[in-house]
Coordinates of C-alpha atoms and ligand atoms in Angstrom, one line a residue:
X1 CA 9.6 1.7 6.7
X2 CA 13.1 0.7 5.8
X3 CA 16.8 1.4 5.5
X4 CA 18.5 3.4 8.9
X5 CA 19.8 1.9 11.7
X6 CA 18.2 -1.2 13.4
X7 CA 17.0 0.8 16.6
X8 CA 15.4 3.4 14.1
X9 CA 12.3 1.3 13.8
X10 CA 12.0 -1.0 17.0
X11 CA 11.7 -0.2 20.6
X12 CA 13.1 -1.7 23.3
X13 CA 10.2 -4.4 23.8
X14 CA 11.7 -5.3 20.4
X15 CA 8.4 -4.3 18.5
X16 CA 8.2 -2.4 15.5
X17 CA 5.2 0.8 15.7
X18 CA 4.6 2.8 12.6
X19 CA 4.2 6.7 12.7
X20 CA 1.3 8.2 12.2
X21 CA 0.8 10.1 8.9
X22 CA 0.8 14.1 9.4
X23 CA -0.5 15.7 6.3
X24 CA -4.3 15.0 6.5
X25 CA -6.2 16.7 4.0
X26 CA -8.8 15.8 1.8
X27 CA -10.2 17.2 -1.8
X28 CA -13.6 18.4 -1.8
X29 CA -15.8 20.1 -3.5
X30 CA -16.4 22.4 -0.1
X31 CA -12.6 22.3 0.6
X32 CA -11.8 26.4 1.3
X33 CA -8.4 25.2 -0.8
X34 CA -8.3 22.0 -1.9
X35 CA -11.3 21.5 -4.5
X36 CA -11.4 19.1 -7.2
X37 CA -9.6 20.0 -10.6
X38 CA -7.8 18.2 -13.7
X39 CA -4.1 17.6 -13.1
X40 CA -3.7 19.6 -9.9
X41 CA -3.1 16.5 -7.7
X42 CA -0.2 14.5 -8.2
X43 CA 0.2 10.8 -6.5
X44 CA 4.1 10.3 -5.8
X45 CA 4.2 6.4 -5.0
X46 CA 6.3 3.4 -5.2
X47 CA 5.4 0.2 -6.7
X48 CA 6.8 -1.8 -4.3
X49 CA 4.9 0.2 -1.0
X50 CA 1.7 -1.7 -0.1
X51 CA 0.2 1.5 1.5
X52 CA 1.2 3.3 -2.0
X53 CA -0.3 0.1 -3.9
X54 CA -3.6 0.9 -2.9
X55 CA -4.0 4.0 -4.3
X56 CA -2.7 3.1 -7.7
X57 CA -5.4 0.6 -7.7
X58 CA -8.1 3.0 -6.7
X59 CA -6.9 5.5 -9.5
X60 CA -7.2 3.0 -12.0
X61 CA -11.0 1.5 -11.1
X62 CA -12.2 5.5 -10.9
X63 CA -10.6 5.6 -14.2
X64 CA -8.8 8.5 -13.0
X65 CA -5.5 8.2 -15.0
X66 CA -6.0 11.2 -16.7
X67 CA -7.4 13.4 -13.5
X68 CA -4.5 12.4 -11.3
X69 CA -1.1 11.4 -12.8
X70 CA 1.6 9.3 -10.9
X71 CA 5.4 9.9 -10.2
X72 CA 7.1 6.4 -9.2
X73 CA 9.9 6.5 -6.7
X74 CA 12.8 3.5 -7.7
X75 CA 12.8 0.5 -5.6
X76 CA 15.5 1.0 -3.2
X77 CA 15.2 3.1 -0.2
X78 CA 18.7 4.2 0.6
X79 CA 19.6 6.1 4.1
X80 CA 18.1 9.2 2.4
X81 CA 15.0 7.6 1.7
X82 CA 13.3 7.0 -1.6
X83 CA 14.6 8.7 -4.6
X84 CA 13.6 9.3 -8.3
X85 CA 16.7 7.2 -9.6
X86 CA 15.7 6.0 -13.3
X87 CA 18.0 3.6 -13.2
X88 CA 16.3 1.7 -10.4
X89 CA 12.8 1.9 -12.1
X90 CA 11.6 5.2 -11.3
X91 CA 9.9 7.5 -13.4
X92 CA 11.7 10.8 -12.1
X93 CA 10.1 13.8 -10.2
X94 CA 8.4 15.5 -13.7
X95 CA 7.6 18.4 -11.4
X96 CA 9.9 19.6 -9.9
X97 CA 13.4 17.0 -11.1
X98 CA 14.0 16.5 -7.4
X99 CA 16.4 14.0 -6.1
X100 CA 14.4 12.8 -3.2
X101 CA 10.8 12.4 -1.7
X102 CA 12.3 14.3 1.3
X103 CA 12.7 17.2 -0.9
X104 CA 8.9 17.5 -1.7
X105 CA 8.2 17.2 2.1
X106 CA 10.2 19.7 2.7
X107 CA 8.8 21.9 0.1
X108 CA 5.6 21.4 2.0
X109 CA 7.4 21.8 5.5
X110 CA 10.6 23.0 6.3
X111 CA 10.3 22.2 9.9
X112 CA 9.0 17.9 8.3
X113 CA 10.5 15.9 11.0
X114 CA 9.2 12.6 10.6
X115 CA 9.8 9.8 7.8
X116 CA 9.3 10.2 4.5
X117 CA 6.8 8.1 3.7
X118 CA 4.6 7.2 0.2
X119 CA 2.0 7.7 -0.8
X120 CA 2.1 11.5 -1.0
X121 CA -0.9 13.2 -2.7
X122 CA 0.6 16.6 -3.8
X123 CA -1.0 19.8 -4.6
X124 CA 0.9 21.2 -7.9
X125 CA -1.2 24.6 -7.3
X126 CA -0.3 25.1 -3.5
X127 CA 3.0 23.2 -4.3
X128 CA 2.2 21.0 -0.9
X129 CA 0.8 17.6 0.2
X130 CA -2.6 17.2 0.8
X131 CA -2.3 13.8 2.7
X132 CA 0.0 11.3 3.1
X133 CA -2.0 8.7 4.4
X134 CA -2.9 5.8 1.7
X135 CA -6.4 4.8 4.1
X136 CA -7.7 8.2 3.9
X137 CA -6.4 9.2 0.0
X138 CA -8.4 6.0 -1.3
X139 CA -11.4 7.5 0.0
X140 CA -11.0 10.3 -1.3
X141 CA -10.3 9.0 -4.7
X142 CA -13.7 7.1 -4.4
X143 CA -15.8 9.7 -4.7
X144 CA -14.2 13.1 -4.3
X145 CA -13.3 13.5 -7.7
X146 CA -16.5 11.6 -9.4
X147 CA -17.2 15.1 -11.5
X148 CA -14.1 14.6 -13.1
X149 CA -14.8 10.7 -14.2
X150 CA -15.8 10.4 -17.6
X151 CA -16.5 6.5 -17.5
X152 CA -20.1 6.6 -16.3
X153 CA -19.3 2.8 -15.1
X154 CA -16.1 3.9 -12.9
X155 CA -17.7 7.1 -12.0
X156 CA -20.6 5.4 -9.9
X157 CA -17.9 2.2 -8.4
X158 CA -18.4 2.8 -4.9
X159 CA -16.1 0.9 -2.8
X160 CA -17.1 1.8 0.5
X161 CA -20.8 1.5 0.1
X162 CA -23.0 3.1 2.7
X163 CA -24.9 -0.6 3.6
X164 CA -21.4 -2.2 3.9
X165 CA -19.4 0.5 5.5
X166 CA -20.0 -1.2 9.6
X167 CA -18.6 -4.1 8.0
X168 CA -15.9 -2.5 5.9
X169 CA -14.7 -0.4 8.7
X170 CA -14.8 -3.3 11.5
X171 CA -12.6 -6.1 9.0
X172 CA -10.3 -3.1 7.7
X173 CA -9.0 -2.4 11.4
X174 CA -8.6 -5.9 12.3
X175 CA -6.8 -7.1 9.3
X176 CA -4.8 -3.6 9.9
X177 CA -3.5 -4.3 13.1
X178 CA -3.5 -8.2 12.6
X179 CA -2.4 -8.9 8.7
X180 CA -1.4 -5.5 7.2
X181 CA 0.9 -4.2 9.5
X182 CA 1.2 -7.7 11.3
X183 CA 3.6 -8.2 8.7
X184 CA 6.2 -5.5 9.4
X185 CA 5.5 -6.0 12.9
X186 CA 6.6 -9.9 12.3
X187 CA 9.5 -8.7 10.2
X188 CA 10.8 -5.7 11.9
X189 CA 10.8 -7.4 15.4
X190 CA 14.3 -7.3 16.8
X191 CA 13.8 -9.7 19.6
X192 CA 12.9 -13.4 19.2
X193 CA 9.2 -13.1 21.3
X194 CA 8.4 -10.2 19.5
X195 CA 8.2 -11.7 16.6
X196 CA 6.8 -14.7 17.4
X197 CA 4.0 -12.7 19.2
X198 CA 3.5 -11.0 16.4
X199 CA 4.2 -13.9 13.4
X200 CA 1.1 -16.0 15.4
X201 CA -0.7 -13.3 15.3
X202 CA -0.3 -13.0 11.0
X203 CA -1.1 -16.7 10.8
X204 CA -4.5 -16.4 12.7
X205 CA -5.7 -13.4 10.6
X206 CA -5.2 -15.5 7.5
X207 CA -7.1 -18.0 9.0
X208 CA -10.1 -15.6 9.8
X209 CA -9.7 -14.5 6.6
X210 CA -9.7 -18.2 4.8
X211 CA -12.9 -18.3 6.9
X212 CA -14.7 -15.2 5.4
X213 CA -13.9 -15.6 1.9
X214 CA -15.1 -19.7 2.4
X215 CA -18.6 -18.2 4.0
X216 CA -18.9 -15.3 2.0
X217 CA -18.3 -17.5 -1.1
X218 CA -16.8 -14.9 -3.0
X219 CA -15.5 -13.9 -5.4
X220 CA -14.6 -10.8 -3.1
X221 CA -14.3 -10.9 0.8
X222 CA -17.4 -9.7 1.5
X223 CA -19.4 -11.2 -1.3
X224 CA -20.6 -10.5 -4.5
X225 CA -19.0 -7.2 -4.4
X226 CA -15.4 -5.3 -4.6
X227 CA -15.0 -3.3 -1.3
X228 CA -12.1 -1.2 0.0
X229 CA -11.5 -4.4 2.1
X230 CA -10.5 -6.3 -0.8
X231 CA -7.7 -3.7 -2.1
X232 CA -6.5 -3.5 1.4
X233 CA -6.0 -7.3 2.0
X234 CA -4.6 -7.5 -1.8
X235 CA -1.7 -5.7 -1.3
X236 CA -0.6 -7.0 1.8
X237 CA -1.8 -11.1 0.4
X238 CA -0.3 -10.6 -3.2
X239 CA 3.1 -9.9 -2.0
X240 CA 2.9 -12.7 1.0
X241 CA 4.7 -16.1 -1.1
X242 CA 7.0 -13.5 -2.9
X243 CA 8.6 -11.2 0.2
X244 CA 7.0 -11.7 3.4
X245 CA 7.1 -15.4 3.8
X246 CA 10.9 -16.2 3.7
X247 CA 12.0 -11.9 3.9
X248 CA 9.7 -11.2 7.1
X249 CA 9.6 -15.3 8.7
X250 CA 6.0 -15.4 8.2
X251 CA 6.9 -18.6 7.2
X252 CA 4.2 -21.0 8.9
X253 CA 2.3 -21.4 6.1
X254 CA 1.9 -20.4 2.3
X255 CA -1.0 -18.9 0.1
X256 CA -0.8 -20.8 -2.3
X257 CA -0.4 -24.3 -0.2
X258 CA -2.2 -23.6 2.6
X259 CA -5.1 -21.1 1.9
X260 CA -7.3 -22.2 -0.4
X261 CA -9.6 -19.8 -0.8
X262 CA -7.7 -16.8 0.0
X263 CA -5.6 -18.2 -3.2
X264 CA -8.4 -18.5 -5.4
X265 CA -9.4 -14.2 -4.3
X266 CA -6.1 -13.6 -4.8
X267 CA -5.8 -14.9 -8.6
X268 CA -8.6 -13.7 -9.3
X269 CA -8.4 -10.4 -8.9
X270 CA -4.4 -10.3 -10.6
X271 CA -5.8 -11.8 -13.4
X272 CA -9.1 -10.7 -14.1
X273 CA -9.2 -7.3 -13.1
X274 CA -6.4 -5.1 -14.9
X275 CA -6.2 -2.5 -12.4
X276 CA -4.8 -5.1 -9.9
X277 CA -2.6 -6.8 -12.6
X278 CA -1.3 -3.8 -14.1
X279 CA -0.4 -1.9 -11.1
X280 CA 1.9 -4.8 -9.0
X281 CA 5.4 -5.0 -9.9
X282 CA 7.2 -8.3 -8.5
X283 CA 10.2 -6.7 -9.7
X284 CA 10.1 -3.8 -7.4
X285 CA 8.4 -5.7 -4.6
X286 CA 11.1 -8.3 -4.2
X287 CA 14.0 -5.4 -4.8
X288 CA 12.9 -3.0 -2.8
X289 CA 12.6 -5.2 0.8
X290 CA 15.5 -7.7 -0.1
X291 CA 18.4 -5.0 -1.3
X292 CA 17.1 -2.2 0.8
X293 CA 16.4 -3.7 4.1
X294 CA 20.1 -4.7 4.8
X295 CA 19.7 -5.1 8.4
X296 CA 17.7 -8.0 7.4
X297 CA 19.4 -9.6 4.4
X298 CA 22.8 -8.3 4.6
X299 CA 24.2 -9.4 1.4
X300 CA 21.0 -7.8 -0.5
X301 CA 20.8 -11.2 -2.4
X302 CA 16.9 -11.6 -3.7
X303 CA 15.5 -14.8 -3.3
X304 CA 14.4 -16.2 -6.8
X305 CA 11.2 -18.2 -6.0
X306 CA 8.9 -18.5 -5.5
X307 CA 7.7 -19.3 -9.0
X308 CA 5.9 -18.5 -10.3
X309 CA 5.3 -15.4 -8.6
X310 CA 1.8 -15.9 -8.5
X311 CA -0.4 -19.1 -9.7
X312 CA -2.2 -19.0 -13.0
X313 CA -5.7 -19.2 -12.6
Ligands
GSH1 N1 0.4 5.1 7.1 C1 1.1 5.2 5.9 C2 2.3 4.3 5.9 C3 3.1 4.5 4.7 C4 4.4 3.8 4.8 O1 4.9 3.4 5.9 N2 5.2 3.7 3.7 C5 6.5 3.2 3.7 C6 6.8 2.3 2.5 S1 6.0 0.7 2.5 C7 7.5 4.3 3.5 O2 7.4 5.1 2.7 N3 8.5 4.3 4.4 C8 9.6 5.3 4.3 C9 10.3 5.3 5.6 O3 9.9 4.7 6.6 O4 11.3 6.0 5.7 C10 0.1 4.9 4.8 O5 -0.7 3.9 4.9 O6 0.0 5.7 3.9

């Protein structure tokens, strides 16, 4: 969420509360419309979005580049939402050359009156969105499109394994509510107890999450193996020292001075693992929240630290 009026986003408690997604769709092989198929389903993301974030990273360990090509949106979101501005990093609409993301949901609804959110997983058949919520679309990406996969390797990466799913399903609420979104929530307040509710809040998650990596002994939060749990808390931890830490006051502590462990996942995975590395962009992460989120940093001047970004390993 960004850009719009102050009171667009917080109510009067001061607390920020998301939307919930509409389009809710999956790809399937029994899906009366939507079945699997080369090029038919588009992603239209932003690299700065952590909800969008985790979809590129899916699309790249399923080796699904080819299957499911991407549309970037630039990094400023304006009072008309995201747009397809080359100039400020995006790729352009190659579909349809439209101006906006409003205008695809539109295309998909006239009556859309909600935000315009990313990611969107289009339908270039039905010329509509399939879903446009990033927690269901990475499931689907995990296995819906496996006939497709040519990599045996990537074909058979489950990432919600059926052993691990209690687990996976019980820490991907909590660090939903608590880390994820705890964030915005931290950020967005627009009274001083709201966020300090909700900044605490942030700080003990990472704590519980120190904790599990430290009795888990890595490399990946729940062990010896890359879950949907770990590209969840990645996009939310990688852009922590960088944005949230001085941009959203979630400023009681640092990764990289105060978390260990969480430090040592974190590095990792950016620098071992090229779908994580190639798909985070400091460049639009620190642009997008610092020049488009005026309410919060009028002057849209970007911080320049930390640096680096991110620790070497
Ligand atoms: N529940 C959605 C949330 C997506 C979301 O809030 N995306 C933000 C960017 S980080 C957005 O596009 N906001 C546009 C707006 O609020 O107008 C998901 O996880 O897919």
């Amino acid at each position: 969420m960004s850009g719009g009026k102050v009171t667009d986003w917080a109510s009067k408690d001061g607390e920020f509360r998301r939307q919930t997604s509409s389009f809710r769709e999956t790809v399937s092989k029994d899906h009366s419309i939507f079945r699997p198929e080369v090029g038919r389903y588009h992603l239209y993301v932003s690299l700065a979005c952590p909800w969008a974030h985790r979809t590129l990273i899916v699309r790249k360990l399923k080796g699904l580049e080819e299957v499911l090509p991407v549309h970037v949106v630039g990094w400023y979101m304006g009072p008309n939402g995201w747009d397809f501005e080359t100039e400020r990093g995006s790729t352009g609409d190659a579909i349809y050359q439209s101006p906006f993301l409003r205008n695809l949901y539109f295309r998909a609804d006239p009556n859309y009156n909600m935000r315009f959110t990313v990611p969107v997983l289009w339908d270039v058949k039905h010329h509509t969105i399939v879903n446009n919520e990033s927690a269901e679309i990475i499931r689907t990406l995990n296995y819906e499109l496996n006939d497709l996969i040519k990599d045996p390797k990537k074909k058979e990466l489950d990432l919600y394994p059926k052993d691990l799913r209690s687990e996976i399903d019980r820490w991907n609420d909590y660090f939903y509510e608590t880390l994820n979104n705890g964030v915005y929530k931290s950020g967005f307040a627009t009274k001083a107890e709201a966020y300090e509710k909700n900044v605490k809040i942030v700080f003990e998650a990472l704590g519980k999450l120190e904790d599990l990596l430290k009795k888990t002994g890595g490399p990946y939060v729940l062990g010896d193996r890359l879950t949907e749990t770990d590209i969840r808390l990645y996009t939310t931890v990688v852009r922590f020292d960088p944005v949230y830490v001085q941009h959203f006051k979630c400023n009681i502590g640092t990764i990289r001075h105060d978390y260990p462990h969480i430090n040592k996942w974190l590095r990792n995975l950016y620098w071992r693992h090229p779908a994580f590395f190639e798909t985070t962009d400091f460049d639009h992460i620190k642009w997008h929240y610092t020049r488009s989120h005026t309410q919060i940093n009028p002057l849209s001047i970007t911080p320049l630290g930390p640096l680096p970004p991110i620790e070497p390993l």
